[in-house]
């Protein structure tokens, strides 16, 4: 575990969104890496900033109410724009793309976007790994369509099995059984093993940790316990509400002995553990207690085409402006687009989670529903 609490003074967080100027960039020669030597491997794309849940830790009702101004349809990147940007990122080294949001299954015809992305191959010639994170609320209806479009795997968020607790957390009275039915539908459509994300908040759903482990043991699905994070500025995050992964592992290990196992690849955010009796594996994502900034190879594209270099960033780079401005000028070539993204990535030095303290939680940060989880 790294010791990481360093006071943060970072005036860049207050600078406004920057629009790229000019289109005379050229793509890099050789491996692209940022200021801390990190390559570009993952791209998260938020396809909508809207969600039908109001999870108290993500989109609290008091903030995301009927007067909240979500993006207009014309602000959103079109599927063609997303696919063009995705191709540029893949040329620069991206191997994995995750669609998220908001709730990605609320974006009309999102399966058509998957069909556009799924034939893409990495620079090494392997298929690009396309994944999607969902709250599972409409998965029973959509799982087969997603699989038919080429989706290979899916992550479903579920914060507990106790119905009252779950309904309170999603704050729209959505029942557990419908999410479980969505997981079954995903399995039947071949999107397995399903990963199941549980955000753990002390005093809210920590009693569900062992119940979730017990329920999904032996099913082939992989539950990942996520430390509650200070994303955005609307969830009123407090350090004492975070249940460190070490505590989660101790609670589960007391019931079902577990052993650590190797990561699937360098930079994998979940630390993997397997049940000693062969009943499968679990993961813990310790972005608060054990920051993994040094291995973060992830770029994030917001619903309206802003490129964020960190989940906790405030400043972004307006790729949509770059794409749309070029409608009027000589068209931006793919090589110029790749060059512009490469320049941004080379200048990346973000490592917020290593610098986190209770006071950094007050700094302006992008909301997770906008940038995608
Ligand atoms: N609507 C989809 C869903 O529910 O999975 C995708 C978007 S959601 C923002 C992506 C993931 O981020 C979910 O697993 C959610 O639980 C997680 N998340 C949201 N806010 C979080 C927070 N404050 N700390 C940790 N995880 C969070």
Coordinates of C-alpha atoms and ligand atoms in Angstrom, one line a residue:
X1 CA 0.0 0.0 0.0
X2 CA 1.3 3.5 -0.9
X3 CA 1.3 6.3 1.6
X4 CA -0.2 9.1 -0.4
X5 CA -1.6 11.9 1.6
X6 CA 0.1 15.1 0.3
X7 CA -1.5 18.5 0.6
X8 CA -2.9 19.5 -2.8
X9 CA -2.6 23.0 -4.3
X10 CA -3.5 22.7 -8.0
X11 CA -4.7 25.8 -9.6
X12 CA -5.3 24.0 -12.9
X13 CA -8.4 22.5 -11.5
X14 CA -10.0 25.9 -11.7
X15 CA -9.2 26.6 -15.3
X16 CA -12.0 26.5 -17.8
X17 CA -12.5 23.9 -20.5
X18 CA -9.9 24.5 -23.2
X19 CA -10.7 24.3 -26.8
X20 CA -8.0 22.9 -29.1
X21 CA -6.7 25.4 -31.6
X22 CA -5.5 24.6 -35.1
X23 CA -5.4 21.3 -36.8
X24 CA -1.8 20.9 -37.8
X25 CA -0.8 18.1 -35.5
X26 CA 0.9 15.0 -36.7
X27 CA 0.5 11.6 -35.0
X28 CA 3.3 10.2 -32.8
X29 CA 6.0 7.8 -34.0
X30 CA 6.3 4.8 -31.6
X31 CA 4.7 4.3 -28.2
X32 CA 2.7 7.2 -26.8
X33 CA 3.1 7.9 -23.1
X34 CA 2.2 10.7 -20.7
X35 CA 4.5 12.7 -18.4
X36 CA 4.5 9.9 -15.9
X37 CA 5.4 7.3 -18.5
X38 CA 1.9 5.9 -18.7
X39 CA 0.6 4.6 -22.1
X40 CA -2.9 5.1 -23.4
X41 CA -4.8 1.8 -23.3
X42 CA -8.4 2.4 -22.2
X43 CA -11.1 4.7 -23.3
X44 CA -14.3 5.2 -21.4
X45 CA -17.1 6.8 -23.4
X46 CA -20.1 8.4 -21.7
X47 CA -23.0 8.1 -24.2
X48 CA -25.6 10.0 -22.1
X49 CA -25.5 12.2 -19.0
X50 CA -29.1 11.0 -18.0
X51 CA -29.9 8.2 -15.7
X52 CA -33.2 6.7 -14.4
X53 CA -31.6 6.1 -11.0
X54 CA -30.8 8.7 -8.4
X55 CA -28.1 6.8 -6.5
X56 CA -27.4 8.9 -3.4
X57 CA -23.6 8.7 -3.9
X58 CA -23.7 9.6 -7.6
X59 CA -26.7 11.6 -8.8
X60 CA -28.5 12.7 -5.6
X61 CA -32.1 13.8 -6.1
X62 CA -31.5 17.2 -4.4
X63 CA -29.1 18.2 -7.2
X64 CA -30.3 16.2 -10.2
X65 CA -33.9 17.3 -9.9
X66 CA -36.5 18.5 -12.5
X67 CA -34.7 21.8 -12.8
X68 CA -31.3 20.2 -13.5
X69 CA -30.1 21.0 -17.1
X70 CA -29.0 17.9 -18.8
X71 CA -27.4 18.1 -22.2
X72 CA -29.5 18.8 -25.2
X73 CA -29.6 16.2 -28.0
X74 CA -27.6 18.4 -30.3
X75 CA -24.8 18.7 -27.7
X76 CA -24.2 14.9 -27.8
X77 CA -21.6 13.4 -30.0
X78 CA -23.3 11.5 -32.8
X79 CA -22.5 7.8 -33.1
X80 CA -20.4 8.6 -36.2
X81 CA -18.4 11.2 -34.2
X82 CA -17.9 8.7 -31.4
X83 CA -16.8 6.0 -33.8
X84 CA -14.3 8.4 -35.5
X85 CA -12.8 9.4 -32.2
X86 CA -12.7 5.8 -31.0
X87 CA -10.7 4.8 -34.1
X88 CA -8.2 7.6 -33.5
X89 CA -7.8 6.4 -29.9
X90 CA -7.3 2.9 -31.0
X91 CA -4.6 4.0 -33.5
X92 CA -2.9 5.6 -30.5
X93 CA -2.8 2.4 -28.4
X94 CA -6.3 1.9 -26.9
X95 CA -7.2 -1.7 -26.6
X96 CA -10.3 -1.5 -24.4
X97 CA -13.4 0.7 -24.8
X98 CA -16.1 0.9 -22.1
X99 CA -19.5 2.5 -22.8
X100 CA -21.0 4.2 -19.8
X101 CA -22.9 7.2 -18.6
X102 CA -25.4 8.2 -17.1
X103 CA -27.2 5.0 -17.9
X104 CA -25.9 4.0 -21.3
X105 CA -28.9 1.8 -22.1
X106 CA -31.0 4.9 -22.1
X107 CA -29.2 6.2 -25.2
X108 CA -31.5 5.4 -28.1
X109 CA -30.2 2.6 -30.3
X110 CA -26.9 2.2 -28.4
X111 CA -26.6 -1.2 -29.9
X112 CA -26.0 0.5 -33.3
X113 CA -23.0 2.2 -31.7
X114 CA -21.8 -1.2 -30.5
X115 CA -22.1 -2.6 -33.9
X116 CA -20.0 0.2 -35.2
X117 CA -17.3 -0.3 -32.6
X118 CA -17.1 -4.0 -32.3
X119 CA -15.3 -4.7 -35.6
X120 CA -12.4 -2.5 -34.6
X121 CA -9.0 -4.1 -34.1
X122 CA -6.0 -2.9 -32.0
X123 CA -2.7 -2.0 -33.4
X124 CA -1.6 -5.5 -32.7
X125 CA -4.5 -6.9 -34.7
X126 CA -6.6 -8.3 -31.8
X127 CA -10.3 -7.3 -31.5
X128 CA -10.8 -4.2 -29.4
X129 CA -12.3 -5.2 -26.1
X130 CA -15.8 -3.5 -25.9
X131 CA -17.6 -3.5 -22.6
X132 CA -20.5 -1.6 -21.1
X133 CA -21.5 -0.6 -17.5
X134 CA -25.2 -0.5 -16.7
X135 CA -27.5 -0.3 -13.7
X136 CA -29.3 -3.3 -15.2
X137 CA -32.8 -1.7 -15.1
X138 CA -33.6 -2.4 -18.8
X139 CA -31.2 -5.3 -19.4
X140 CA -33.8 -8.0 -19.6
X141 CA -35.1 -6.2 -22.7
X142 CA -31.8 -5.3 -24.2
X143 CA -29.2 -8.0 -23.4
X144 CA -29.8 -10.1 -26.6
X145 CA -29.7 -7.0 -28.8
X146 CA -26.4 -5.9 -27.3
X147 CA -24.9 -9.3 -27.7
X148 CA -26.1 -9.5 -31.3
X149 CA -24.4 -6.2 -32.0
X150 CA -21.1 -7.6 -30.9
X151 CA -20.9 -6.8 -27.1
X152 CA -18.8 -9.5 -25.4
X153 CA -19.1 -8.6 -21.8
X154 CA -21.0 -6.4 -19.4
X155 CA -20.7 -4.9 -15.9
X156 CA -23.9 -4.5 -13.8
X157 CA -24.0 -2.2 -10.8
X158 CA -25.9 -3.6 -7.8
X159 CA -25.3 -2.3 -4.3
X160 CA -26.9 -5.0 -2.2
X161 CA -29.5 -7.8 -2.1
X162 CA -31.6 -6.4 0.6
X163 CA -34.5 -4.8 -1.3
X164 CA -35.1 -2.0 1.2
X165 CA -31.4 -1.0 1.2
X166 CA -31.1 -1.1 -2.6
X167 CA -34.3 0.9 -3.1
X168 CA -33.1 3.5 -0.7
X169 CA -29.7 3.7 -2.4
X170 CA -31.0 4.0 -6.0
X171 CA -33.7 6.5 -4.6
X172 CA -36.2 5.7 -7.3
X173 CA -37.6 2.6 -5.5
X174 CA -36.2 0.2 -8.0
X175 CA -36.3 -3.5 -6.9
X176 CA -33.4 -5.8 -6.6
X177 CA -35.2 -8.6 -8.4
X178 CA -35.3 -6.7 -11.7
X179 CA -31.6 -6.2 -11.7
X180 CA -31.1 -9.9 -10.9
X181 CA -33.3 -10.7 -13.9
X182 CA -31.2 -8.4 -16.0
X183 CA -28.0 -10.3 -14.9
X184 CA -29.8 -13.6 -15.9
X185 CA -30.7 -12.2 -19.3
X186 CA -27.1 -11.1 -19.9
X187 CA -25.9 -14.6 -19.0
X188 CA -28.4 -16.2 -21.3
X189 CA -27.3 -13.9 -24.1
X190 CA -23.7 -15.0 -23.6
X191 CA -22.4 -11.9 -21.9
X192 CA -20.8 -13.8 -19.1
X193 CA -19.1 -13.8 -16.8
X194 CA -21.0 -10.7 -15.7
X195 CA -19.0 -8.4 -13.4
X196 CA -21.1 -6.9 -10.7
X197 CA -20.1 -3.6 -9.2
X198 CA -21.0 -2.8 -5.6
X199 CA -20.1 0.6 -4.2
X200 CA -19.7 0.2 -0.4
X201 CA -20.7 3.0 1.9
X202 CA -20.2 2.7 5.6
X203 CA -23.5 2.6 7.6
X204 CA -25.5 2.3 4.4
X205 CA -24.9 -1.0 2.7
X206 CA -21.8 -2.5 4.4
X207 CA -24.0 -5.2 5.9
X208 CA -24.6 -6.4 2.3
X209 CA -20.9 -7.3 1.6
X210 CA -21.0 -10.9 2.8
X211 CA -24.5 -11.4 1.5
X212 CA -23.4 -10.4 -2.0
X213 CA -20.3 -12.6 -1.8
X214 CA -22.4 -15.5 -0.7
X215 CA -25.1 -15.0 -3.4
X216 CA -22.7 -14.8 -6.4
X217 CA -20.2 -17.5 -5.2
X218 CA -20.3 -20.4 -7.6
X219 CA -22.3 -18.6 -10.3
X220 CA -19.2 -17.6 -12.4
X221 CA -20.0 -13.9 -12.0
X222 CA -17.4 -11.7 -10.4
X223 CA -18.5 -9.2 -7.7
X224 CA -16.2 -6.2 -7.4
X225 CA -16.4 -4.2 -4.2
X226 CA -15.7 -0.5 -4.9
X227 CA -14.6 2.0 -2.3
X228 CA -16.9 5.0 -2.2
X229 CA -15.2 7.9 -4.0
X230 CA -15.4 11.7 -3.9
X231 CA -16.3 12.0 -7.5
X232 CA -18.0 15.3 -8.5
X233 CA -19.0 17.7 -5.8
X234 CA -22.6 16.8 -5.2
X235 CA -22.5 13.6 -3.1
X236 CA -21.2 15.2 0.2
X237 CA -18.4 12.6 0.4
X238 CA -16.7 12.0 3.7
X239 CA -13.6 9.9 4.3
X240 CA -15.2 8.1 7.2
X241 CA -17.9 6.8 5.0
X242 CA -15.3 4.8 3.0
X243 CA -15.0 1.2 3.9
X244 CA -11.4 0.3 2.9
X245 CA -11.0 -2.8 0.8
X246 CA -8.9 -4.4 3.5
X247 CA -12.0 -4.4 5.7
X248 CA -14.1 -5.9 2.9
X249 CA -11.6 -8.7 2.3
X250 CA -11.4 -9.4 6.0
X251 CA -15.2 -9.7 6.3
X252 CA -15.5 -12.0 3.3
X253 CA -12.4 -14.0 4.2
X254 CA -13.8 -14.8 7.7
X255 CA -16.7 -16.5 6.0
X256 CA -15.1 -17.9 2.8
X257 CA -11.3 -18.2 2.8
X258 CA -9.8 -16.3 -0.1
X259 CA -6.3 -15.9 -1.7
X260 CA -4.9 -13.2 -3.9
X261 CA -4.4 -13.9 -7.5
X262 CA -2.5 -12.2 -10.3
X263 CA -3.9 -9.3 -12.3
X264 CA -5.1 -10.2 -15.8
X265 CA -3.0 -7.4 -17.2
X266 CA -0.9 -4.5 -16.1
X267 CA -3.0 -1.6 -15.0
X268 CA -6.1 -3.7 -14.0
X269 CA -7.9 -1.6 -11.4
X270 CA -9.5 -4.4 -9.5
X271 CA -7.3 -6.5 -7.2
X272 CA -8.4 -10.1 -7.7
X273 CA -9.0 -12.7 -5.0
X274 CA -10.3 -16.3 -5.4
X275 CA -12.2 -18.5 -3.1
X276 CA -10.0 -21.2 -1.8
X277 CA -12.7 -23.8 -2.3
X278 CA -12.9 -23.1 -6.1
X279 CA -16.2 -21.2 -6.1
X280 CA -14.9 -18.4 -8.2
X281 CA -13.4 -14.9 -7.6
X282 CA -14.1 -11.5 -6.4
X283 CA -12.4 -8.1 -6.9
X284 CA -11.8 -5.0 -4.8
X285 CA -11.3 -1.5 -6.3
X286 CA -9.4 0.6 -3.8
X287 CA -9.1 3.9 -5.4
X288 CA -9.2 5.7 -2.0
X289 CA -7.1 3.5 0.3
X290 CA -4.6 2.4 -2.4
X291 CA -4.5 4.8 -5.3
X292 CA -3.5 3.3 -8.6
X293 CA -2.8 6.5 -10.5
X294 CA 0.7 5.3 -11.4
X295 CA -0.8 2.6 -13.5
X296 CA -3.8 4.5 -14.9
X297 CA -3.9 4.2 -18.7
X298 CA -7.4 5.5 -19.0
X299 CA -8.9 8.4 -21.0
X300 CA -12.5 9.5 -20.6
X301 CA -14.7 11.0 -23.3
X302 CA -17.8 12.9 -22.0
X303 CA -21.2 12.7 -23.7
X304 CA -20.5 16.0 -25.5
X305 CA -17.0 15.1 -26.6
X306 CA -14.8 16.6 -23.9
X307 CA -11.7 14.6 -23.2
X308 CA -10.8 14.2 -19.5
X309 CA -7.6 12.7 -18.4
X310 CA -8.7 11.8 -14.9
X311 CA -12.0 10.9 -13.2
X312 CA -11.4 13.7 -10.8
X313 CA -10.5 16.4 -13.3
X314 CA -12.1 19.7 -13.8
X315 CA -10.3 20.8 -17.0
X316 CA -11.0 19.1 -20.3
X317 CA -10.2 19.2 -24.0
X318 CA -13.0 19.9 -26.4
X319 CA -12.7 17.2 -29.1
X320 CA -16.2 17.9 -30.4
X321 CA -15.2 21.5 -31.2
X322 CA -12.2 20.1 -33.1
X323 CA -14.4 17.7 -35.1
X324 CA -17.2 20.2 -35.8
X325 CA -15.1 23.3 -36.5
X326 CA -13.4 21.3 -39.2
X327 CA -16.8 21.2 -41.0
X328 CA -16.1 24.8 -42.1
X329 CA -12.4 24.7 -42.7
X330 CA -10.4 22.2 -44.6
X331 CA -11.5 18.9 -43.1
X332 CA -9.5 17.6 -40.3
X333 CA -7.6 14.5 -41.4
X334 CA -7.5 11.4 -39.2
X335 CA -3.8 11.8 -38.8
X336 CA -4.3 15.4 -37.5
X337 CA -6.9 14.2 -35.1
X338 CA -4.6 11.5 -33.7
X339 CA -1.8 14.1 -33.5
X340 CA -4.1 16.4 -31.4
X341 CA -5.1 13.7 -29.0
X342 CA -1.5 12.5 -28.7
X343 CA -0.4 16.0 -27.8
X344 CA -3.0 16.1 -25.0
X345 CA -2.0 12.7 -23.7
X346 CA 1.7 13.5 -23.7
X347 CA 1.0 16.5 -21.3
X348 CA -1.0 14.4 -18.9
X349 CA 0.3 14.4 -15.3
X350 CA -2.9 13.8 -13.3
X351 CA -2.8 11.7 -10.2
X352 CA -5.6 13.0 -8.1
X353 CA -6.2 9.8 -6.0
X354 CA -2.6 9.9 -4.8
X355 CA -3.1 13.5 -3.6
X356 CA -6.6 13.0 -2.1
X357 CA -7.4 14.4 1.4
X358 CA -10.7 15.4 2.9
X359 CA -10.1 18.9 1.7
X360 CA -9.5 18.0 -1.9
X361 CA -13.0 16.6 -2.0
X362 CA -14.2 20.2 -2.0
X363 CA -12.3 21.1 -5.2
X364 CA -14.4 21.5 -8.4
X365 CA -14.5 18.2 -10.2
X366 CA -16.6 16.8 -13.0
X367 CA -19.7 14.8 -12.1
X368 CA -19.4 11.0 -12.7
X369 CA -22.8 10.9 -14.4
X370 CA -21.4 13.3 -17.0
X371 CA -18.0 11.8 -17.6
X372 CA -19.0 8.2 -17.1
X373 CA -18.0 5.8 -14.3
Ligands
LIG1 N1 -25.5 3.8 -14.9 C1 -24.5 2.9 -15.1 C2 -24.3 2.1 -13.8 O1 -25.1 2.3 -12.9 O2 -23.5 1.2 -13.7 C3 -23.1 3.4 -15.5 C4 -22.6 4.7 -14.9 S1 -22.2 4.6 -13.2 C5 -21.7 6.3 -12.9 C6 -20.8 3.6 -13.2 C7 -20.3 3.1 -11.9 O3 -19.8 4.1 -11.1 C8 -21.3 2.3 -11.2 O4 -20.9 1.0 -10.8 C9 -21.5 3.2 -9.9 O5 -21.9 2.4 -8.8 C10 -20.1 3.8 -9.8 N2 -20.1 5.0 -8.9 C11 -20.9 6.1 -9.1 N3 -20.6 7.0 -8.1 C12 -19.6 6.4 -7.4 C13 -18.8 6.9 -6.2 N4 -19.1 8.0 -5.7 N5 -17.9 6.1 -5.7 C14 -17.6 4.9 -6.3 N6 -18.3 4.4 -7.4 C15 -19.2 5.2 -7.9

